[in-house]
XYZ file of C-alpha atoms in Angstrom:
753
model
C -51.228 -14.794 31.254
C -51.952 -12.003 33.688
C -51.951 -8.690 31.831
C -49.944 -6.039 33.652
C -48.586 -2.660 32.699
C -45.447 -0.818 33.858
C -47.750 1.449 35.871
C -49.219 -1.580 37.669
C -45.745 -2.783 38.682
C -44.695 0.699 39.812
C -47.891 1.065 41.829
C -47.261 -2.236 43.632
C -43.680 -1.173 44.339
C -44.846 2.115 45.866
C -47.578 0.408 47.868
C -45.113 -2.079 49.382
C -42.758 0.713 50.460
C -45.497 3.152 51.460
C -44.216 5.883 49.150
C -45.314 7.813 46.068
C -42.384 7.679 43.633
C -42.305 8.299 39.911
C -39.865 6.114 37.999
C -37.723 7.711 35.257
C -39.210 7.471 31.771
C -36.326 5.243 30.659
C -37.324 2.623 33.239
C -40.960 2.665 32.129
C -40.018 2.322 28.446
C -37.638 -0.576 29.073
C -40.164 -2.338 31.298
C -42.785 -1.881 28.587
C -40.468 -3.483 26.035
C -40.163 -6.542 28.289
C -43.916 -6.814 28.773
C -44.567 -6.394 25.040
C -42.362 -9.355 24.100
C -44.034 -12.296 22.462
C -42.641 -14.433 25.286
C -45.152 -15.411 27.924
C -43.695 -14.085 31.164
C -44.735 -15.959 34.268
C -45.136 -13.527 37.116
C -44.061 -14.717 40.564
C -46.496 -14.651 43.477
C -47.053 -11.272 45.190
C -45.656 -12.674 48.449
C -42.460 -13.879 46.785
C -41.998 -10.563 44.975
C -42.496 -8.643 48.207
C -40.066 -10.880 50.102
C -37.478 -10.351 47.382
C -37.848 -6.597 47.788
C -37.441 -6.802 51.575
C -34.337 -8.942 51.075
C -32.926 -6.374 48.618
C -33.465 -3.515 51.034
C -31.679 -5.432 53.783
C -28.878 -6.355 51.403
C -28.319 -2.983 49.736
C -28.586 -0.970 52.966
C -26.537 -3.570 54.927
C -29.174 -3.618 57.653
C -28.042 -7.013 58.993
C -24.311 -6.355 58.683
C -23.638 -5.991 62.410
C -25.627 -9.119 63.251
C -23.677 -11.057 60.614
C -20.375 -9.730 61.967
C -21.298 -10.751 65.493
C -22.106 -14.289 64.333
C -18.929 -14.618 62.250
C -16.712 -13.199 65.022
C -18.269 -15.455 67.657
C -17.868 -18.506 65.423
C -14.237 -17.547 64.710
C -13.514 -17.409 68.452
C -14.433 -21.114 68.503
C -12.302 -21.905 65.455
C -15.156 -21.902 62.931
C -14.379 -19.965 59.740
C -16.923 -19.354 56.978
C -15.812 -19.281 53.346
C -16.936 -16.835 50.647
C -20.142 -18.681 49.712
C -21.018 -19.591 53.296
C -20.835 -15.924 54.280
C -23.138 -15.103 51.365
C -25.622 -17.763 52.417
C -25.421 -16.653 56.046
C -26.160 -13.059 55.083
C -29.006 -14.163 52.825
C -30.591 -16.180 55.657
C -30.580 -12.984 57.750
C -31.867 -10.787 54.934
C -34.801 -13.139 54.227
C -35.287 -13.971 57.924
C -34.945 -17.715 57.300
C -33.989 -19.317 60.604
C -34.055 -22.860 59.191
C -31.570 -21.956 56.449
C -29.342 -20.297 59.058
C -29.499 -23.373 61.289
C -28.541 -25.613 58.339
C -25.449 -23.462 57.704
C -24.399 -23.658 61.365
C -25.011 -27.404 61.589
C -22.860 -27.832 58.502
C -19.930 -26.251 60.386
C -20.161 -27.847 63.845
C -21.821 -30.687 65.757
C -21.331 -29.006 69.133
C -24.908 -28.533 70.341
C -24.021 -25.862 72.893
C -22.182 -23.838 70.241
C -25.067 -24.292 67.798
C -27.427 -22.991 70.472
C -25.132 -20.037 71.178
C -24.915 -19.065 67.515
C -28.649 -19.577 67.012
C -29.277 -17.104 69.833
C -27.483 -14.480 67.732
C -29.930 -14.881 64.836
C -31.604 -11.487 65.265
C -32.352 -10.133 61.779
C -34.430 -7.062 61.000
C -38.151 -7.712 60.886
C -40.132 -6.580 57.847
C -41.431 -3.519 59.696
C -37.936 -2.611 60.923
C -36.620 -2.905 57.386
C -39.289 -0.629 55.917
C -38.906 1.895 58.742
C -35.124 2.047 58.314
C -35.527 2.462 54.565
C -37.909 5.392 55.042
C -35.464 6.982 57.496
C -32.733 6.570 54.894
C -34.881 8.069 52.136
C -35.711 11.095 54.288
C -32.068 11.869 55.145
C -30.010 10.693 52.157
C -29.493 13.252 49.384
C -29.230 10.388 46.903
C -32.774 9.199 47.558
C -33.561 8.917 43.853
C -30.636 6.587 43.161
C -31.606 4.322 46.084
C -35.149 3.969 44.762
C -33.951 3.327 41.211
C -31.682 0.566 42.501
C -34.525 -1.039 44.478
C -36.969 -0.751 41.576
C -34.450 -2.422 39.243
C -34.272 -5.445 41.504
C -38.033 -5.427 42.048
C -38.687 -5.643 38.305
C -36.094 -8.411 37.905
C -37.770 -10.548 40.586
C -41.238 -9.851 39.213
C -40.773 -12.605 36.637
C -39.566 -16.210 36.797
C -35.797 -16.479 37.007
C -35.503 -18.668 33.930
C -37.435 -16.343 31.664
C -35.794 -13.134 32.844
C -32.330 -14.707 32.478
C -33.156 -15.877 28.953
C -34.522 -12.458 28.102
C -31.431 -10.528 29.202
C -29.003 -13.039 27.652
C -30.994 -13.076 24.399
C -31.339 -16.850 24.627
C -34.037 -18.686 22.626
C -37.057 -19.699 24.684
C -36.484 -23.396 23.921
C -32.795 -23.333 24.861
C -31.704 -25.501 27.789
C -31.693 -23.363 30.915
C -28.928 -23.623 33.523
C -29.892 -22.328 36.924
C -26.209 -22.336 37.930
C -24.325 -19.438 36.355
C -21.095 -21.436 35.983
C -22.900 -24.195 34.086
C -24.259 -21.483 31.800
C -20.761 -20.093 31.242
C -19.289 -23.515 30.550
C -21.902 -24.085 27.856
C -21.724 -20.689 26.184
C -18.107 -19.746 26.937
C -16.108 -22.980 27.332
C -12.826 -21.157 26.655
C -13.160 -19.433 30.041
C -12.686 -22.797 31.731
C -9.855 -24.125 29.582
C -7.466 -26.022 31.875
C -5.084 -27.626 29.381
C -2.120 -26.250 31.355
C -2.908 -24.808 34.774
C 0.519 -25.176 36.407
C 4.050 -25.407 35.097
C 6.515 -26.662 37.661
C 10.145 -25.919 36.807
C 12.945 -27.290 38.955
C 16.508 -25.998 38.552
C 19.254 -28.048 40.157
C 22.958 -28.770 39.775
C 22.385 -31.542 37.238
C 20.258 -29.303 35.027
C 22.820 -26.523 35.269
C 25.714 -28.841 34.401
C 24.064 -29.717 31.092
C 24.937 -26.230 29.784
C 28.380 -25.423 28.405
C 28.442 -22.022 30.163
C 26.477 -20.005 32.683
C 25.252 -17.647 29.941
C 23.975 -20.574 27.887
C 22.104 -21.833 30.940
C 20.544 -18.406 31.543
C 19.360 -18.322 27.914
C 17.792 -21.757 28.334
C 16.115 -20.608 31.537
C 14.693 -17.520 29.819
C 13.368 -19.722 26.992
C 11.432 -21.872 29.490
C 9.920 -18.759 31.101
C 8.942 -17.345 27.713
C 7.365 -20.618 26.565
C 5.596 -21.087 29.909
C 3.792 -17.773 29.500
C 2.474 -18.884 26.099
C 1.396 -22.329 27.287
C -0.235 -21.585 30.630
C -3.953 -20.915 30.770
C -4.820 -17.428 31.903
C -4.822 -16.726 35.667
C -2.693 -19.835 36.239
C 0.708 -20.308 37.842
C 4.370 -20.935 37.134
C 6.377 -22.352 40.032
C 10.178 -22.253 39.821
C 12.273 -24.147 42.363
C 15.911 -23.017 42.501
C 18.129 -25.324 44.510
C 21.685 -24.539 45.640
C 23.735 -24.437 42.413
C 27.495 -24.026 42.431
C 29.625 -22.491 39.690
C 33.356 -22.001 40.233
C 32.880 -23.016 43.887
C 30.267 -20.303 44.430
C 26.536 -20.737 45.040
C 24.819 -18.773 42.239
C 21.300 -19.400 43.528
C 20.506 -15.728 44.084
C 22.055 -14.671 40.779
C 19.552 -17.011 39.104
C 16.773 -15.714 41.347
C 17.375 -12.179 40.074
C 17.464 -13.311 36.439
C 14.290 -15.359 36.839
C 12.234 -12.683 38.600
C 13.282 -9.803 36.340
C 12.770 -11.707 33.119
C 9.488 -13.306 34.193
C 7.977 -9.918 35.085
C 9.410 -7.731 32.328
C 10.228 -9.812 29.229
C 7.212 -8.811 27.104
C 7.497 -5.486 25.299
C 4.023 -4.145 24.509
C 3.028 -0.857 22.903
C -0.102 -0.179 24.912
C -2.982 1.898 23.587
C -4.988 1.786 26.798
C -6.161 4.877 28.624
C -4.558 3.950 31.942
C -1.048 3.848 30.401
C 0.433 7.371 30.279
C 3.872 7.019 28.635
C 4.261 10.767 28.086
C 3.681 11.456 31.774
C 6.091 8.695 32.846
C 8.704 9.926 30.362
C 8.412 13.546 31.522
C 8.542 12.678 35.219
C 11.550 10.405 34.808
C 13.531 12.742 32.530
C 13.015 15.621 34.982
C 14.598 13.465 37.687
C 17.299 11.727 35.616
C 19.218 14.226 33.500
C 21.306 11.491 31.824
C 18.222 9.859 30.310
C 18.242 9.231 26.547
C 14.567 9.238 25.591
C 15.165 7.431 22.300
C 16.877 4.527 24.045
C 14.444 4.520 26.962
C 11.400 4.339 24.618
C 8.741 4.928 27.262
C 5.977 4.045 24.798
C 6.872 0.410 25.384
C 5.313 -1.269 28.412
C 7.224 -4.156 29.967
C 4.938 -6.935 31.086
C 4.911 -10.653 31.834
C 4.075 -12.767 34.851
C 3.066 -11.204 38.159
C 5.577 -12.117 40.885
C 3.588 -13.418 43.872
C 5.915 -15.014 46.435
C 9.288 -16.524 47.234
C 9.166 -19.475 49.626
C 12.379 -20.435 51.426
C 12.630 -24.227 51.828
C 14.987 -25.826 54.331
C 15.986 -29.486 54.741
C 19.392 -30.399 56.183
C 19.442 -33.821 54.540
C 18.773 -32.335 51.103
C 20.566 -28.978 51.282
C 22.805 -29.061 54.377
C 23.121 -25.546 55.805
C 21.820 -24.111 52.513
C 18.215 -23.836 51.448
C 16.121 -24.089 48.311
C 13.581 -21.533 47.108
C 10.241 -21.620 45.308
C 9.319 -18.629 43.158
C 5.645 -18.247 42.360
C 4.328 -16.315 39.344
C 0.789 -15.758 38.064
C -0.127 -15.289 34.417
C -2.631 -12.470 33.955
C -2.793 -11.863 30.234
C -4.998 -9.019 29.065
C -8.290 -10.500 27.805
C -11.072 -8.315 26.416
C -13.632 -11.139 26.007
C -16.985 -9.956 27.364
C -18.110 -11.839 30.481
C -21.897 -11.690 31.058
C -23.244 -10.387 34.351
C -23.409 -13.192 36.953
C -26.679 -11.819 38.372
C -28.849 -11.047 35.328
C -26.742 -12.643 32.525
C -26.951 -9.521 30.430
C -24.200 -8.666 27.940
C -25.030 -4.989 28.307
C -21.907 -4.288 30.328
C -18.981 -1.914 30.382
C -15.443 -2.478 31.550
C -12.686 0.089 31.727
C -11.465 -0.861 35.164
C -8.715 -3.255 36.204
C -8.553 -4.300 39.887
C -5.016 -5.488 39.156
C -2.901 -5.061 36.049
C -4.306 -6.958 33.026
C -7.288 -8.369 34.955
C -10.290 -6.588 33.528
C -13.374 -6.064 35.640
C -16.858 -5.488 34.268
C -19.879 -3.510 35.418
C -23.417 -4.364 34.384
C -25.333 -1.592 32.595
C -28.631 -3.471 32.491
C -31.351 -1.201 33.888
C -33.047 -4.072 35.717
C -30.032 -5.923 37.105
C -30.770 -7.029 40.697
C -27.168 -6.684 41.846
C -26.919 -2.904 41.658
C -25.421 -1.134 44.640
C -27.340 1.044 47.054
C -26.673 4.028 44.798
C -27.593 2.226 41.568
C -24.125 1.274 40.324
C -23.592 -2.086 38.660
C -21.626 -4.601 40.709
C -18.049 -5.097 39.493
C -16.767 -8.580 38.722
C -13.942 -10.212 36.768
C -13.475 -13.602 35.193
C -10.537 -14.271 37.525
C -12.681 -13.686 40.630
C -15.556 -15.757 39.229
C -13.248 -18.715 38.602
C -11.920 -18.502 42.158
C -15.424 -18.382 43.584
C -16.582 -21.401 41.602
C -13.698 -23.506 42.924
C -14.941 -23.026 46.500
C -18.100 -25.025 45.868
C -16.392 -28.290 44.930
C -15.275 -30.574 47.737
C -12.495 -32.123 45.645
C -10.767 -28.714 45.606
C -10.699 -28.369 49.388
C -7.195 -27.972 50.793
C -6.402 -30.089 53.868
C -6.041 -27.957 56.989
C -2.608 -29.539 57.604
C -1.392 -28.134 54.276
C -2.669 -24.650 55.112
C -0.866 -24.766 58.454
C 2.303 -26.180 56.927
C 2.505 -23.403 54.316
C 1.220 -20.580 56.480
C 4.584 -18.798 56.227
C 6.800 -18.182 53.207
C 9.641 -19.967 54.973
C 9.212 -23.598 55.981
C 11.081 -26.833 56.635
C 10.121 -29.476 54.098
C 10.299 -33.234 54.457
C 10.682 -33.978 50.740
C 10.765 -32.115 47.433
C 7.532 -33.806 46.381
C 5.893 -31.893 49.228
C 6.579 -28.622 47.373
C 4.833 -29.797 44.215
C 1.929 -31.133 46.282
C 1.452 -27.719 47.876
C 1.426 -26.039 44.461
C -1.181 -28.461 43.170
C -3.436 -28.058 46.189
C -3.110 -24.307 46.627
C -2.850 -23.109 43.012
C -4.698 -25.580 40.770
C -8.032 -27.409 40.570
C -8.947 -31.076 40.696
C -8.441 -32.765 37.294
C -6.219 -29.923 35.997
C -3.332 -30.600 33.653
C 0.128 -29.909 35.038
C 3.458 -29.757 33.199
C 6.634 -30.716 35.078
C 10.069 -29.680 33.824
C 12.205 -31.487 36.344
C 14.028 -34.691 37.193
C 11.003 -35.692 39.278
C 9.067 -38.733 38.086
C 5.777 -39.175 39.919
C 3.605 -40.988 37.401
C 0.661 -39.552 35.508
C -1.539 -38.619 38.458
C -1.008 -36.753 41.717
C -3.744 -35.420 44.011
C -6.276 -35.783 41.210
C -4.196 -33.707 38.772
C -2.883 -34.996 35.433
C 0.913 -34.819 35.154
C 3.037 -34.608 32.020
C 6.787 -34.144 31.722
C 9.270 -32.315 29.517
C 13.005 -31.720 29.504
C 14.839 -28.425 29.721
C 15.317 -26.986 26.168
C 18.543 -27.854 24.391
C 21.264 -25.264 23.742
C 20.555 -25.301 20.008
C 16.949 -24.239 20.618
C 17.642 -20.859 22.217
C 18.727 -17.418 21.062
C 20.650 -14.793 23.021
C 17.631 -13.851 25.131
C 19.795 -12.654 28.044
C 21.706 -10.090 26.010
C 18.594 -8.790 24.280
C 16.736 -8.439 27.586
C 19.399 -6.680 29.636
C 20.160 -4.282 26.776
C 16.485 -3.481 26.202
C 14.830 -0.094 26.661
C 13.605 -1.009 30.136
C 17.095 -0.911 31.670
C 17.943 2.305 29.800
C 15.444 4.068 32.038
C 17.390 3.768 35.288
C 20.740 2.007 34.857
C 22.494 5.296 34.134
C 25.646 6.689 35.736
C 25.461 10.012 37.492
C 28.456 12.321 37.372
C 30.137 12.952 40.726
C 30.642 16.674 41.347
C 32.431 17.489 44.596
C 31.348 21.055 45.294
C 30.145 20.685 48.879
C 32.102 19.982 52.009
C 30.208 18.165 54.725
C 30.860 18.777 58.404
C 31.282 15.832 60.740
C 28.498 16.295 63.309
C 30.053 13.940 65.840
C 32.699 14.779 68.414
C 33.090 11.140 69.435
C 36.298 9.448 68.383
C 35.781 6.707 65.775
C 32.300 8.017 64.858
C 31.687 10.312 61.881
C 28.191 11.543 61.050
C 27.364 13.470 57.886
C 24.018 15.072 57.073
C 23.436 15.163 53.336
C 22.559 13.292 50.180
C 24.367 9.961 50.344
C 25.663 10.175 46.766
C 27.142 13.630 47.367
C 28.737 12.737 50.705
C 30.214 9.520 49.345
C 31.799 11.548 46.549
C 33.978 13.309 49.139
C 35.419 10.042 50.539
C 38.688 8.522 49.438
C 38.526 5.494 47.138
C 39.507 2.021 48.394
C 39.508 3.251 52.001
C 36.589 1.478 53.733
C 36.735 -2.044 55.174
C 33.025 -2.891 54.889
C 29.551 -1.420 54.519
C 26.138 -2.314 55.869
C 22.781 -0.627 55.399
C 19.047 -0.930 55.151
C 18.123 1.651 52.518
C 14.867 3.566 52.364
C 12.325 1.280 50.749
C 10.764 2.794 47.648
C 7.890 5.099 48.714
C 7.350 3.169 51.953
C 7.798 6.218 54.216
C 6.956 9.900 53.979
C 10.646 10.810 54.022
C 11.470 8.388 51.184
C 9.365 9.216 48.131
C 10.254 8.896 44.439
C 8.131 9.712 41.360
C 8.442 6.130 40.105
C 10.552 2.997 40.405
C 12.997 4.188 37.721
C 14.003 7.216 39.801
C 14.449 5.062 42.909
C 16.598 2.490 41.111
C 18.673 5.271 39.527
C 19.509 6.593 42.997
C 20.220 3.142 44.445
C 22.442 2.316 41.471
C 24.553 5.448 41.757
C 24.864 5.351 45.533
C 25.925 1.700 45.337
C 28.445 2.664 42.658
C 29.989 5.168 45.049
C 30.037 2.604 47.866
C 31.855 0.261 45.487
C 34.443 2.981 44.772
C 35.227 3.702 48.432
C 35.365 0.053 49.577
C 38.636 -1.806 49.590
C 38.847 -4.628 47.012
C 37.133 -7.787 48.262
C 35.307 -5.974 51.091
C 31.748 -6.919 52.074
C 28.611 -4.871 51.620
C 25.687 -6.200 53.710
C 22.392 -4.930 52.308
C 18.961 -5.452 53.938
C 15.801 -4.969 51.866
C 12.234 -6.308 51.682
C 9.983 -7.122 48.703
C 6.892 -5.405 50.091
C 3.789 -4.139 48.247
C 3.552 -0.881 46.338
C 2.983 0.664 42.909
C 6.011 1.019 40.625
C 4.187 3.929 38.913
C 5.692 2.947 35.573
C 2.501 1.598 34.025
C -0.515 2.836 35.954
C -0.956 5.222 38.889
C -4.096 3.864 40.531
C -4.498 1.084 43.099
C -4.559 -1.471 40.278
C -0.806 -0.958 39.984
C -0.104 -2.104 43.537
C 1.837 -5.358 43.468
C 4.530 -7.407 45.161
C 7.698 -5.424 44.549
C 10.826 -7.075 43.149
C 13.342 -4.845 44.912
C 15.631 -7.765 45.766
C 15.934 -8.812 42.115
C 16.537 -5.208 41.009
C 19.254 -4.695 43.636
C 21.155 -7.865 42.712
C 21.125 -6.891 39.044
C 22.299 -3.314 39.651
C 25.016 -4.328 42.093
C 26.365 -6.979 39.717
C 26.370 -4.427 36.882
C 28.527 -2.170 39.059
C 31.012 -4.947 39.812
C 29.786 -6.412 43.089
C 29.515 -10.160 43.429
C 26.657 -11.605 45.469
C 28.133 -14.067 47.921
C 24.970 -14.999 49.785
C 21.543 -13.981 51.051
C 20.981 -14.347 54.788
C 17.260 -14.981 55.291
C 16.064 -12.748 58.109
C 12.918 -14.432 59.386
C 10.820 -12.200 61.622
C 7.694 -14.184 62.448
C 4.177 -13.087 61.582
C 4.750 -9.364 61.173
C 2.885 -9.345 57.859
C 0.075 -11.583 59.082
C -2.691 -9.635 57.340
C -1.347 -10.968 54.055
C -2.600 -14.470 54.899
C -6.193 -13.271 54.787
C -8.031 -15.917 52.728
C -11.646 -15.066 53.646
C -11.944 -18.428 55.365
C -11.724 -20.256 52.043
C -10.017 -23.642 52.057
C -9.811 -23.658 48.276
C -7.162 -22.833 45.653
C -6.161 -19.300 44.667
C -7.218 -17.687 47.962
C -4.062 -18.729 49.785
C -1.274 -16.249 50.475
C 1.463 -16.929 53.026
C 2.649 -14.613 55.756
C 5.612 -12.681 54.367
C 7.887 -13.531 57.257
C 11.406 -12.790 56.010
C 13.605 -10.124 54.447
C 16.737 -10.201 52.305
C 20.118 -9.579 53.894
C 22.328 -9.705 50.821
C 26.059 -10.196 51.277
C 27.973 -8.610 48.394
C 31.712 -8.333 47.865
C 33.635 -5.748 45.893
C 34.708 -7.901 42.971
C 34.431 -11.658 42.565
C 37.036 -12.470 45.202
C 35.882 -11.899 48.773
C 38.546 -11.244 51.409
C 36.218 -11.992 54.326
C 35.106 -15.185 56.029
C 31.630 -16.635 55.574
C 30.858 -17.704 59.111
C 27.390 -16.265 59.323
C 23.968 -17.950 59.519
C 22.082 -18.879 56.359
C 18.796 -18.213 58.168
C 18.673 -15.583 60.920
C 15.765 -15.851 63.366
C 15.417 -12.360 64.761
C 12.428 -10.340 65.882
C 12.239 -6.788 64.520
C 12.894 -3.814 66.767
C 9.868 -2.905 68.882
C 9.446 0.810 68.298
C 5.769 1.366 69.145
C 4.736 1.222 72.797
C 1.157 2.206 73.646
C 0.852 3.985 70.296
C 4.032 6.018 70.770
C 7.271 5.643 68.815
C 9.766 5.268 71.642
C 12.799 5.179 69.328
C 12.019 8.216 67.201
C 12.659 6.417 63.888
C 9.968 4.783 61.754
C 12.107 1.926 60.397
C 14.880 0.902 62.815
C 16.633 -2.421 62.440
C 18.374 -4.467 65.154
C 22.100 -4.281 65.912
C 22.384 -7.972 65.066
C 22.411 -6.977 61.375
C 25.549 -4.788 61.475
C 27.021 -7.400 63.823
C 26.800 -9.821 60.884
C 29.217 -7.566 59.029
C 31.600 -7.340 61.980
C 31.702 -11.151 62.177
C 33.163 -11.187 58.656
C 35.977 -8.730 59.366
C 39.115 -8.627 61.474
C 39.172 -6.359 64.512
C 39.036 -2.593 64.119
C 38.727 -1.066 60.641
C 36.192 1.451 59.318
C 32.550 0.656 58.579
C 30.231 2.653 56.289
C 26.445 3.054 56.428
C 25.177 5.238 53.546
C 21.601 5.329 54.962
C 22.339 5.477 58.666
C 18.915 6.545 60.014
C 19.055 6.347 63.808
C 22.685 5.202 63.499
C 22.213 1.566 64.474
C 25.360 0.662 62.520
C 27.473 3.418 64.040
C 26.366 2.615 67.575
C 26.971 -1.115 67.104
C 30.369 -0.406 65.514
C 31.389 1.780 68.440
C 30.518 -0.989 70.900
C 32.601 -3.492 68.913
C 35.672 -1.277 68.525
C 35.163 -0.236 64.892
C 35.253 3.228 63.389
C 32.189 4.251 61.395
C 31.052 6.714 58.759
C 27.319 7.394 58.974
C 25.346 9.328 56.339
C 21.703 10.377 56.433
C 19.672 12.848 54.437
C 17.594 13.973 57.425
C 19.309 16.114 60.056
C 16.778 15.023 62.704
C 17.918 11.402 62.300
C 21.577 12.417 62.538
C 20.772 14.149 65.821
C 18.695 11.204 67.004
C 21.532 8.779 66.284
C 24.024 10.866 68.233
C 21.588 11.233 71.133
C 21.142 7.463 71.257
C 24.910 6.996 71.123
C 25.258 9.485 73.949
C 22.684 7.601 76.042
C 24.366 4.267 75.365
C 27.918 5.405 75.974
C 27.359 8.035 78.606
C 29.178 10.654 76.555
C 28.219 14.050 75.208
C 28.742 13.566 71.490
C 26.694 16.289 69.849
C 28.613 18.927 67.931
C 25.734 20.825 66.419
């Protein structure tokens, strides 16, 4: 064994970089403890150690980033996409200046010799001298010079020894223990529970036959809630529940969207947990909400309870005229992310000396390596963050049997698609959200044998009536709903001036709840609106989701009061991404919102009946959401969110309007930005075709209400079609804008300001 001291290693490090740096005492002491072990450490060759250091400098300082980007962008222009691991290998080939390795990667992606030659011409990594010169420039100008050198020295020490011995040392493994070069093989041996796949997907299908097996709609809802509850217990962590809801009729009415609301709300919020974690601030949430909602009863609201469950991911709309006629089916997708505090060793050095108080998303804990000599430290000497969920996703990429056919990716690119058969839906779930040889549970009338696409299928029936408690009543009377489903007293102290001088058009500037309180009950023929989306715009901000829902609930209650019995209320909203601010306030709380499910529940509680949901499909406006890093493997896939809800409610169960409107509305959104300028003056306009849907339900004339009128799309469309309108907006500038647009369209001077 070659005898070396910490000072020898530090001297070689300094000599390679051409510097004179003194390592912190802690580093010297820890290095000495490694060298003093009884284990015989095999030191790698000086050339290999030096090359590893050059690679680290390139990697940590991102010196080949632009070259890599140029290669990836050029390849993408020819339809070649690199996955997560391929990008890593490509970057490594640049950082170590290995042209043969780079060529092997390119040849693995294309056989086009001219394209190979073109991409090879872009292989222009930093030379060793360029790397060292750029490092010295960085050290001379960066105030955090010391942290950069500590990070580089950590990696240098790690690569000084053979990989097997240094891994065994940091993982405290016996010298004679079988060594696994692959980290995932190591995990599977030492932590087999991480890879448990006894139930990786539960596929639940709800149809008319299943519904008819219940003696009442409430019994069916209880049975549905029981399946959701049991599914959460049975699914392996970071796995998926898929719920297909077909058209289901009860008393001659399609209750599909009623069941959608029940399913989404219960799946996300059914667990009541008294959290002790630092990120949960119940006192802050309680104070903020009670300051906004004076009617709040803090004992009933019990803010110390956190409501958790599945994470709602997507709602796919599925059309097939032979199966559903003019109706459609839907697939709801939920992910189980149960809080798990099991320590996951560092993927780079395999040390268990880690810390983890960060969650990239709710309940998914990430870890950071504290090992002094971990090679994966950042430029400024921070441990690289990782989570078990991300590691599992990354492992799946490497196995060919998990690859998703390109046809499937194209087919399910959008969250609205025409299907050829119902089996196609299950096949997509298996390919996109499970792994080869996984175990899948099907609760459905489907019978497809024991194997499909390499997955193992088992079957169960919907639970019997005798097996369920009153889960529905307990849930909807729980503390969660006592935080926002509260009635606000109407106090008519303000008179609002009509800002319009145009006959049949009334415009009021003020809080919608207050203005509505001045209108006569049972006087309006129909209402249509697209409300401000929770915290989506600067002019529409709420402290948390409870405050937003409280306002929506009370405004809708006033709309209900002023509508004539049986009148329609057309309501457009989108389940976009934001933080509900009722659990955590950081980016980890950002999630797919469930505004549609909330709205249906609140409106039904008021007395509205949901008659339908017109699917407004808008194309690829949310295309960024389909970003999958070029990976053709499960768990990276996310469809374009291409549609919005246009709910059709009626005041009371009996609707006095016709239903001759489209089930799916193909309509491009309003183009408001031209050459970077908002040519309409409003940040969230919607097309006149939406209020026209309401007019198609009503007889001629009558009065239409829009409680969030914005640029007065509803009022302007109503005027064109011969209807009277009442338009309310909180911002005076939008009231003026709406009247100006009306004036332009009608050639009249309508302002009365």
